[in-house]
Each structure stands twice: as C-alpha cells, then as structure tokens.
Tab-separated table of C-alpha atoms in Angstrom:
chain	number	residue	atom	x	y	z
A	211	MET	CA	-20.260	65.722	-19.195
A	212	ALA	CA	-17.379	64.157	-17.253
A	213	GLU	CA	-15.049	67.132	-17.737
A	214	THR	CA	-15.472	70.433	-15.899
A	215	LEU	CA	-15.349	73.709	-17.821
A	216	ASN	CA	-13.614	76.582	-15.998
A	217	SER	CA	-13.300	79.273	-18.673
A	218	LEU	CA	-14.644	80.392	-22.022
A	219	GLN	CA	-11.616	78.873	-23.759
A	220	ASP	CA	-12.493	75.493	-22.266
A	221	LEU	CA	-16.052	75.916	-23.503
A	222	LYS	CA	-14.904	76.791	-27.012
A	223	GLY	CA	-12.620	73.758	-27.141
A	224	ALA	CA	-15.292	71.434	-25.726
A	225	SER	CA	-17.831	72.255	-28.416
A	226	ALA	CA	-15.318	71.605	-31.196
A	227	VAL	CA	-14.153	68.310	-29.688
A	228	GLY	CA	-17.620	67.124	-28.655
A	229	GLY	CA	-18.917	67.360	-32.209
A	230	GLU	CA	-20.862	69.963	-34.125
A	231	THR	CA	-24.564	70.108	-33.458
A	232	ALA	CA	-26.051	70.091	-36.926
A	233	ALA	CA	-29.539	71.201	-37.875
A	234	PRO	CA	-32.112	68.435	-37.669
A	235	VAL	CA	-32.465	66.437	-40.858
A	236	ARG	CA	-35.927	66.947	-42.311
A	237	VAL	CA	-37.563	64.067	-44.133
A	238	GLN	CA	-40.471	63.989	-46.546
A	239	LYS	CA	-43.802	63.075	-44.907
A	240	LEU	CA	-46.290	61.574	-47.366
A	241	ASP	CA	-49.355	59.368	-46.909
A	242	LYS	CA	-50.087	56.186	-48.858
A	243	HIS	CA	-51.630	58.234	-51.708
A	244	GLY	CA	-48.470	60.332	-52.156
A	245	ARG	CA	-49.970	63.450	-50.565
A	246	ALA	CA	-48.601	65.727	-47.879
A	247	TYR	CA	-51.031	66.771	-45.131
A	248	ALA	CA	-50.959	69.755	-42.791
A	249	THR	CA	-53.320	71.729	-40.572
A	250	GLY	CA	-53.387	75.521	-40.706
A	251	LYS	CA	-55.039	77.825	-38.185
A	252	ARG	CA	-55.946	81.508	-38.017
A	253	LYS	CA	-58.423	83.160	-35.605
A	254	ASP	CA	-61.250	80.598	-35.267
A	255	ALA	CA	-60.652	78.987	-38.670
A	256	VAL	CA	-59.055	75.563	-39.086
A	257	ALA	CA	-57.922	74.327	-42.502
A	258	ARG	CA	-56.983	70.757	-43.373
A	259	VAL	CA	-54.729	70.814	-46.447
A	260	TRP	CA	-53.564	68.000	-48.739
A	261	ILE	CA	-51.115	68.670	-51.580
A	262	LYS	CA	-49.831	66.404	-54.329
A	263	ARG	CA	-48.066	66.835	-57.653
A	264	GLY	CA	-50.385	68.175	-60.314
A	265	GLY	CA	-51.337	71.082	-62.524
A	266	GLY	CA	-52.042	73.781	-59.937
A	267	LYS	CA	-55.719	73.076	-59.248
A	268	ILE	CA	-56.963	74.347	-55.867
A	269	VAL	CA	-60.245	73.004	-54.447
A	270	VAL	CA	-61.698	74.440	-51.225
A	271	ASN	CA	-64.579	72.563	-49.567
A	272	GLY	CA	-65.424	70.875	-52.875
A	273	ARG	CA	-65.587	74.157	-54.824
A	274	GLU	CA	-63.132	75.938	-57.091
A	275	LEU	CA	-60.886	78.560	-55.522
A	276	ALA	CA	-62.474	81.460	-57.436
A	277	VAL	CA	-65.957	80.393	-56.333
A	278	TYR	CA	-65.197	79.920	-52.631
A	279	PHE	CA	-62.901	82.943	-52.219
A	280	ALA	CA	-64.518	85.503	-54.514
A	281	ARG	CA	-62.341	88.461	-53.448
A	282	PRO	CA	-58.991	88.687	-55.271
A	283	VAL	CA	-57.181	89.700	-52.068
A	284	LEU	CA	-58.164	86.431	-50.374
A	285	ARG	CA	-57.004	84.390	-53.384
A	286	MET	CA	-53.703	86.302	-53.356
A	287	ILE	CA	-53.197	85.601	-49.624
A	288	LEU	CA	-53.918	81.928	-50.207
A	289	SER	CA	-51.441	81.518	-53.077
A	290	GLN	CA	-48.518	83.385	-51.450
A	291	PRO	CA	-46.605	80.283	-50.224
A	292	LEU	CA	-46.799	78.657	-53.658
A	293	VAL	CA	-45.641	81.855	-55.413
A	294	VAL	CA	-42.741	82.464	-53.006
A	295	ALA	CA	-41.599	78.843	-53.395
A	296	ALA	CA	-42.004	79.120	-57.221
A	297	ARG	CA	-44.343	76.105	-57.217
A	298	ALA	CA	-47.591	77.822	-58.330
A	299	ASP	CA	-48.535	75.364	-61.105
A	300	GLN	CA	-46.844	72.229	-59.782
A	301	TYR	CA	-49.179	71.110	-56.986
A	302	ASP	CA	-52.848	70.254	-56.690
A	303	VAL	CA	-54.252	71.488	-53.386
A	304	MET	CA	-57.345	70.052	-51.680
A	305	VAL	CA	-58.606	71.980	-48.657
A	306	THR	CA	-61.319	71.479	-46.059
A	307	VAL	CA	-61.777	74.627	-43.998
A	308	SER	CA	-64.257	75.436	-41.240
A	309	GLY	CA	-64.896	78.100	-38.630
A	310	GLY	CA	-64.345	81.824	-38.626
A	311	GLY	CA	-64.931	84.196	-41.516
A	312	LEU	CA	-63.486	84.306	-45.005
A	313	SER	CA	-60.426	86.338	-43.977
A	314	GLY	CA	-59.532	83.940	-41.162
A	315	GLN	CA	-60.164	80.971	-43.439
A	316	ALA	CA	-57.830	82.380	-46.110
A	317	GLY	CA	-55.108	82.855	-43.491
A	318	ALA	CA	-55.643	79.326	-42.188
A	319	VAL	CA	-55.391	77.866	-45.695
A	320	ARG	CA	-52.186	79.853	-46.337
A	321	HIS	CA	-50.674	78.496	-43.114
A	322	GLY	CA	-51.722	74.951	-44.019
A	323	ILE	CA	-50.340	75.146	-47.564
A	324	ALA	CA	-46.991	76.397	-46.273
A	325	LYS	CA	-46.768	73.572	-43.722
A	326	ALA	CA	-47.795	70.962	-46.293
A	327	LEU	CA	-45.147	72.259	-48.715
A	328	THR	CA	-42.478	71.758	-46.051
A	329	HIS	CA	-43.727	68.195	-45.531
A	330	TYR	CA	-43.585	67.514	-49.269
A	331	GLU	CA	-40.295	69.365	-49.940
A	332	PRO	CA	-38.310	69.895	-46.717
A	333	ASP	CA	-35.775	72.063	-48.609
A	334	LEU	CA	-38.414	74.806	-48.960
A	335	ARG	CA	-38.575	75.356	-45.191
A	336	PRO	CA	-36.002	78.225	-44.984
A	337	VAL	CA	-37.691	80.158	-47.800
A	338	LEU	CA	-41.172	79.838	-46.281
A	339	LYS	CA	-39.944	80.481	-42.743
A	340	LYS	CA	-38.169	83.688	-43.827
A	341	GLU	CA	-41.450	85.016	-45.263
A	342	GLY	CA	-43.307	84.114	-42.039
A	343	PHE	CA	-45.732	81.611	-43.556
A	344	LEU	CA	-44.916	78.822	-41.083
A	345	THR	CA	-45.718	80.935	-38.024
A	346	ARG	CA	-49.274	80.688	-36.765
A	347	ASP	CA	-50.799	84.139	-36.374
A	348	SER	CA	-51.958	83.879	-32.763
A	349	ARG	CA	-54.069	87.049	-32.687
A	350	VAL	CA	-57.641	86.232	-31.706
A	351	VAL	CA	-60.676	88.295	-30.724
A	352	GLU	CA	-60.478	89.650	-27.191
A	353	ARG	CA	-63.226	88.476	-24.862
A	354	LYS	CA	-65.982	90.758	-23.622
A	355	LYS	CA	-65.561	91.953	-20.044
A	356	TYR	CA	-68.410	92.464	-17.585
A	357	GLY	CA	-69.364	96.096	-16.942
A	358	ARG	CA	-68.316	96.960	-20.497
A	359	ARG	CA	-70.254	97.194	-23.727
A	360	LYS	CA	-67.628	95.245	-25.693
A	361	ALA	CA	-64.115	94.063	-24.834
A	362	ARG	CA	-62.873	97.575	-24.011
A	363	ARG	CA	-65.621	100.044	-24.900
A	364	SER	CA	-67.543	101.462	-21.952
A	365	PHE	CA	-71.223	102.237	-21.832
A	366	GLN	CA	-72.159	105.820	-22.736
A	367	PHE	CA	-71.659	108.135	-19.801
A	368	SER	CA	-74.616	110.241	-18.672
A	369	LYS	CA	-74.362	112.772	-15.868
A	370	ARG	CA	-78.118	112.634	-15.150
C-alpha cells in the first residue's frame, strides 16, 4: 500500500510482485462422530442434514426415503447432488426436515445434502456449485396485499 499506482502497467506489475491471491483453502468439517452437518432451506422448509460414510441409506424424519417422499420426482430431486458427485451409494444421510410442503422440503434436503457433501469432501465444491446445488433458492410466496383477493388478484369487478 506504500507505493502509488499511476497506470494499468503499474497495476499489472504490482499484482505479480505482491503475490498471487489464491482461492481459499477448504478444509473438512466433521463432528466428533465423523459426520458432516449442514442446513438446507427452500421456501418455508428447513432441513438439518448429517452425512457419514455408509451404504447409501437415506432416513428422513425417522422414516425411509421412499416412505416419506412417496413421489418419484421428489426422490429424484433429493438424490441429485449425490448422483452428480458420483457418491450415490457411499454415504448414509440422516435428515430432520420441518416446515413447508413436500416440494419445499425436498428442495431443502437437496440444498442441505449438497452443503454437507462440501463439508465432508471440499473437492466436490466446484462440481456441485456448477450444477447450482449450493445456491439457496430464495423464491418465497408473495404476501397478500390489502384491497386485493390474493397477492395480485383483484376482487371481481361488478358495474352494478
């Protein structure tokens, strides 16, 4: 910071001399039981996710995956991070999810699994980030406005 930069050439030389700014080094974050923990969110749903090495068993709120999420589309959404990372049968996943509906809960669990995978294996972060699994989907229900029937719909118009 002591030297003054007057041109773009000075700026180019300063960054090379000052040292390269490398990407932050990611470290593995595990608890005392050898599990990685993450929180996933979508709409009003919040999912707490723990993953550890295992045979690919997924338990949601104490029930099997196929029992809790009966629709195949929801199970597919939930398993996307594991499939993209090619780790489908290598981790046991334990999830506690609350709030929202089944669709929001499936999205929250997907977000939580992706974050927990990056805590367990930091090298998977670029793959999961490229697919958009680490980004929280911030779309929520719009609030109802006064003088309206719903958020945007007006009451039925009557001339008389």
